[in-house]
Amino acid sequence: MKETDISGSDAAREADRALKAKHRAMWALGDYPAVATEVIAELGPELAAAAGAAPGIRVLDVAAGSGNAATAAALAGAEVVASDLTPELLEVGRSQAEAAGAKLEWRQADAEDMPFGDAEFDAVMSCVGVMFAPHHQATADELVRVCKPGGRIALTNWTPQGFIGQMFATMKPYAAPPPPGAQPPPLWGDPDHVRALLGDRVEDFSAERRQLAVGHFGGPEEFRDYFKANYGPTIAVYRNIADDPEKVAALDQALAELPEKFRLDGDSPVLTWEYLLVTARRR
């Protein structure tokens, strides 16, 4: 039985449906699969290994996007279900997995209300995905619920102080106000926050800050323009201020200045993006 019910009244359920529809539409903007394969590809295989993906292991990838971690887990021999709120991402993932020779199941699902049975999976993972579900406790409850006792939970999330966390902080003044009850995504990169969400339902909890070296961009403007074209949350923020040229210009400048704080060294085009790798076992 699920531990968290965010539905409440009919009005609350309708508001939640509207919010999830907005999230689906946001992640369908641009080309997130390009970001997953061109910029953060290394995170998928790393997370699949941390989840213990191997033959005989049944794995659920939650908020899988186009399946960079799910496909890696399937190629490692695991039986994999990739779930995501946005069907457009799943369609791209299915094609990419087939091209790579990976076989897995693709399911549209809300991370806060998943259509899977209790204790159905040996491992549950998410690669910079569940952090964007608005209600953190409801999401954490679902991760635990569908994991078998003794099974592994493995999560990769951007940290608040890292590059992507600071990109969201930079965009916040220009974004539409979050709905009541929604929590900031980068909180999932705070080990204390994640530990509190999972609580005493897990053991062997480990949280390790790691750095992803990103050399895809030749300069700060190239990074900014790439995210303006491909990354749903950035596109949504720019749409929110499209009628205010001064705000657009200010955000353009702020995003172009951001990479200077995260260079590998002073002259290198390589950026360091910090993320948190969490692993735990369900009691």
mmCIF file with all atom_site columns, C-alpha atoms in Angstrom, residues 1 3-4 11 24 32-33 46 50 105-106 118 121 125-126 155 159-160 187 191 204 206 221:
data_model
loop_
_atom_site.group_PDB
_atom_site.id
_atom_site.type_symbol
_atom_site.label_atom_id
_atom_site.label_alt_id
_atom_site.label_comp_id
_atom_site.label_asym_id
_atom_site.label_entity_id
_atom_site.label_seq_id
_atom_site.pdbx_PDB_ins_code
_atom_site.Cartn_x
_atom_site.Cartn_y
_atom_site.Cartn_z
_atom_site.occupancy
_atom_site.B_iso_or_equiv
_atom_site.pdbx_formal_charge
_atom_site.auth_seq_id
_atom_site.auth_comp_id
_atom_site.auth_asym_id
_atom_site.auth_atom_id
_atom_site.pdbx_PDB_model_num
ATOM 1  C CA . MET A 1 1   ? 0.000  0.000  0.000   1.00 0.00 ? 1   MET A CA 1
ATOM 2  C CA . GLU A 1 3   ? 2.464  5.558  2.066   1.00 0.00 ? 3   GLU A CA 1
ATOM 3  C CA . THR A 1 4   ? 1.837  8.994  0.588   1.00 0.00 ? 4   THR A CA 1
ATOM 4  C CA . ALA A 1 11  ? -9.763 19.997 -6.799  1.00 0.00 ? 11  ALA A CA 1
ATOM 5  C CA . ARG A 1 24  ? 5.118  16.446 -19.696 1.00 0.00 ? 24  ARG A CA 1
ATOM 6  C CA . TYR A 1 32  ? 16.506 16.328 -24.166 1.00 0.00 ? 32  TYR A CA 1
ATOM 7  C CA . PRO A 1 33  ? 17.704 13.040 -25.731 1.00 0.00 ? 33  PRO A CA 1
ATOM 8  C CA . GLU A 1 46  ? 27.772 4.591  -14.078 1.00 0.00 ? 46  GLU A CA 1
ATOM 9  C CA . ALA A 1 50  ? 25.759 1.368  -9.060  1.00 0.00 ? 50  ALA A CA 1
ATOM 10 C CA . GLU A 1 105 ? 10.184 -2.405 -21.619 1.00 0.00 ? 105 GLU A CA 1
ATOM 11 C CA . TRP A 1 106 ? 9.019  1.216  -21.889 1.00 0.00 ? 106 TRP A CA 1
ATOM 12 C CA . ASP A 1 118 ? 4.864  -3.409 -4.185  1.00 0.00 ? 118 ASP A CA 1
ATOM 13 C CA . PHE A 1 121 ? 11.971 -4.784 -8.587  1.00 0.00 ? 121 PHE A CA 1
ATOM 14 C CA . MET A 1 125 ? 17.272 3.825  -10.117 1.00 0.00 ? 125 MET A CA 1
ATOM 15 C CA . SER A 1 126 ? 16.956 7.305  -11.565 1.00 0.00 ? 126 SER A CA 1
ATOM 16 C CA . LEU A 1 155 ? 20.098 7.806  -7.710  1.00 0.00 ? 155 LEU A CA 1
ATOM 17 C CA . THR A 1 159 ? 23.675 19.230 -6.422  1.00 0.00 ? 159 THR A CA 1
ATOM 18 C CA . PRO A 1 160 ? 22.424 22.698 -5.409  1.00 0.00 ? 160 PRO A CA 1
ATOM 19 C CA . LEU A 1 187 ? 17.367 19.503 -3.137  1.00 0.00 ? 187 LEU A CA 1
ATOM 20 C CA . PRO A 1 191 ? 22.510 14.117 0.994   1.00 0.00 ? 191 PRO A CA 1
ATOM 21 C CA . ASP A 1 204 ? 23.605 0.986  3.847   1.00 0.00 ? 204 ASP A CA 1
ATOM 22 C CA . SER A 1 206 ? 25.799 6.147  0.854   1.00 0.00 ? 206 SER A CA 1
ATOM 23 C CA . GLU A 1 221 ? 27.583 31.395 -25.344 1.00 0.00 ? 221 GLU A CA 1
#
